[in-house]
Every structure is written in C-alpha cells, then in structure tokens.
Coordinates of C-alpha atoms in Angstrom, one line a residue:
X231 CA 5.9 5.7 27.6
X232 CA 2.2 4.9 27.9
X233 CA 0.8 1.4 27.9
X234 CA -0.7 2.0 24.4
X235 CA 2.6 3.2 23.0
X236 CA 4.4 0.2 24.5
X237 CA 1.8 -2.2 22.9
X238 CA 2.1 -0.4 19.5
X239 CA 5.9 -0.5 19.5
X240 CA 5.9 -4.2 20.6
X241 CA 3.5 -5.1 17.8
X242 CA 5.6 -3.0 15.3
X243 CA 8.8 -4.9 16.5
X244 CA 7.1 -8.2 16.1
X245 CA 5.9 -7.4 12.6
X246 CA 9.4 -6.2 11.6
X247 CA 10.9 -9.4 12.9
X248 CA 8.4 -11.5 11.0
X249 CA 9.0 -9.5 7.8
X250 CA 12.7 -10.0 8.2
X251 CA 12.4 -13.7 8.7
X252 CA 10.0 -13.9 5.7
X253 CA 12.3 -11.9 3.4
X254 CA 15.3 -14.0 4.4
X255 CA 13.4 -17.2 3.8
X256 CA 12.6 -16.0 0.3
X257 CA 16.3 -15.6 -0.4
X258 CA 16.8 -12.0 0.7
X259 CA 15.1 -8.7 0.1
X260 CA 17.0 -8.0 -3.1
X261 CA 15.9 -5.8 -6.0
X262 CA 14.2 -8.7 -7.9
X263 CA 12.0 -9.6 -4.9
X264 CA 11.2 -6.0 -4.2
X265 CA 10.1 -5.5 -7.8
X266 CA 8.0 -8.7 -7.7
X267 CA 6.2 -7.8 -4.5
X268 CA 5.6 -4.2 -5.9
X269 CA 4.1 -5.6 -9.1
X270 CA 2.0 -8.1 -7.1
X271 CA 0.6 -5.3 -5.0
X272 CA -0.1 -3.1 -8.0
X273 CA -1.7 -5.9 -9.9
X274 CA -4.0 -6.8 -7.0
X275 CA -4.9 -3.1 -6.4
X276 CA -5.7 -2.6 -10.1
X277 CA -7.8 -5.7 -10.1
X278 CA -9.9 -4.4 -7.2
X279 CA -10.2 -0.9 -8.9
X280 CA -11.3 -2.6 -12.1
X281 CA -14.0 -4.4 -10.3
X282 CA -15.2 -1.6 -8.1
X283 CA -15.0 1.4 -10.4
X284 CA -15.0 0.1 -14.0
X285 CA -17.0 -3.1 -13.3
X286 CA -14.9 -4.9 -15.8
X287 CA -13.2 -7.6 -13.8
X288 CA -12.6 -10.8 -15.7
X289 CA -12.8 -12.8 -12.4
X290 CA -16.6 -12.5 -12.0
X291 CA -19.5 -13.1 -14.3
X292 CA -20.8 -9.5 -14.2
X293 CA -17.4 -7.8 -13.8
X294 CA -18.2 -6.3 -10.4
X295 CA -16.3 -6.7 -7.2
X296 CA -16.7 -10.0 -5.4
X297 CA -14.9 -10.7 -2.1
X298 CA -14.5 -14.4 -2.9
X299 CA -12.6 -13.5 -6.1
X300 CA -10.5 -11.0 -4.2
X301 CA -9.5 -13.6 -1.6
X302 CA -8.7 -16.0 -4.4
X303 CA -6.4 -13.3 -5.8
X304 CA -4.6 -12.9 -2.5
X305 CA -4.1 -16.7 -2.2
X306 CA -2.7 -16.7 -5.8
X307 CA -0.2 -14.0 -4.7
X308 CA 0.7 -16.1 -1.7
X309 CA 1.2 -19.1 -4.1
X310 CA 3.7 -17.0 -6.0
X311 CA 5.7 -16.3 -2.9
X312 CA 5.5 -20.0 -2.0
X313 CA 7.1 -20.8 -5.4
X314 CA 9.9 -18.3 -4.7
X315 CA 10.4 -19.8 -1.2
X316 CA 10.7 -23.3 -2.7
X317 CA 13.1 -22.1 -5.4
X318 CA 15.2 -20.3 -2.8
X319 CA 15.5 -23.6 -0.8
X320 CA 16.3 -25.6 -3.9
X321 CA 19.2 -23.3 -4.9
X322 CA 21.5 -24.5 -2.0
X323 CA 20.5 -28.0 -2.6
X324 CA 21.7 -28.0 -6.2
X325 CA 24.5 -25.5 -5.6
X326 CA 23.0 -23.1 -8.2
X327 CA 23.8 -19.9 -6.3
X328 CA 20.4 -18.2 -6.9
X329 CA 19.8 -19.4 -10.5
X330 CA 16.6 -21.3 -9.7
X331 CA 15.2 -18.5 -7.5
X332 CA 16.1 -15.9 -10.1
X333 CA 14.4 -17.8 -12.9
X334 CA 11.2 -18.3 -10.9
X335 CA 11.1 -14.6 -10.0
X336 CA 11.7 -13.6 -13.6
X337 CA 8.8 -15.8 -14.7
X338 CA 6.5 -14.2 -12.2
X339 CA 7.8 -10.7 -12.9
X340 CA 6.8 -11.2 -16.5
X341 CA 3.3 -12.5 -15.6
X342 CA 2.6 -9.8 -13.1
X343 CA 3.9 -7.1 -15.4
X344 CA 1.8 -8.2 -18.3
X345 CA -1.2 -8.4 -16.0
X346 CA -0.6 -4.8 -14.9
X347 CA -0.3 -3.7 -18.5
X348 CA -3.5 -5.5 -19.4
X349 CA -5.4 -4.0 -16.4
X350 CA -4.3 -0.5 -17.3
X351 CA -5.3 -1.2 -20.9
X352 CA -8.8 -2.2 -19.7
X353 CA -8.9 1.1 -17.9
X354 CA -8.3 2.8 -21.2
X355 CA -4.8 3.9 -20.5
X356 CA -2.6 3.7 -23.6
X357 CA 0.6 1.7 -22.9
X358 CA 4.0 2.6 -24.3
X359 CA 5.2 -0.2 -26.6
X360 CA 8.5 -0.2 -24.8
X361 CA 6.9 -1.3 -21.6
X362 CA 4.9 -4.0 -23.3
X363 CA 8.1 -5.2 -25.0
X364 CA 10.0 -5.2 -21.8
X365 CA 7.6 -7.6 -20.1
X366 CA 7.4 -9.7 -23.2
X367 CA 11.2 -9.9 -23.3
X368 CA 11.2 -11.0 -19.6
X369 CA 8.7 -13.7 -20.5
X370 CA 10.8 -14.8 -23.5
X371 CA 14.0 -14.7 -21.4
X372 CA 12.4 -16.9 -18.7
X373 CA 11.1 -19.5 -21.2
X374 CA 14.5 -19.8 -22.8
X375 CA 16.2 -20.4 -19.4

C-alpha cells in the first residue's frame, strides 16, 4: 500500500467513525433520520439551483446566488440537526422512548418537504396533489401531537 492510499483510507476511516458517532448521538440512523437528511440535502441543492439557474431565490433581493445566503442555509440545516440531537437527549430523560425525537423529526420533515415542493413549483414543475397532501398531513400530525 502506498503512502497516499494509507492516508486516504485513514481519512475515510476517521470520517466513517465521526459519522457513526454523529448518527448515534442523533438517536440512530433510522428511516426517519435518513429521510430528514435526504430532504434537507435536496432542499439545499434545489435552493442553490434556483438561485444559480432560475435566479428566483427568495433569500436574496435580486434572486441570484449569494454565498452568504448559502452559508446561512447550511447553518439552518445544522440547527435542525441540533434540535434532533436535543430531542434525542431529552427522550431518555423523560422516559419517552423516542416520542420527543420522533415528533421533532416529523415537524422538520413536513417543513423540508413543503420547501422542496415549493422550490420545484418555482421551477415550473407541476406537483402531484397527493405529494402536497402528504406533507400537509405530516405538518398537521405534528401540530396535533
């Protein structure tokens, strides 16, 4: 093994370990967290595409891409994960067996999902009503919890 390969595999191992620790601290890498992270990534990517290609971002005055707005978006996504982390730590404290974490994730799933639907609508893509209804139902379910 060459020195470059050894460095690469060491870095890959360190990133894998950090990812495992992060996922475990967020309450486990279950389906709800996977869907949330996927929607967060899609929403962020669509926001960047809207600003770069369509010049229709609602985060800047002229609708174009701005690195400051992009960084703010990343910090907001980190804030979402921080909320999930706090909820995951509160569950054992109250003995709620994942209820608090699940409720927090459902709330952010609804928000991220609706944001994705809105972004695709701004791009001119017609949205199936069933998809809109599913995210609205998630939002309603969370607000009733």
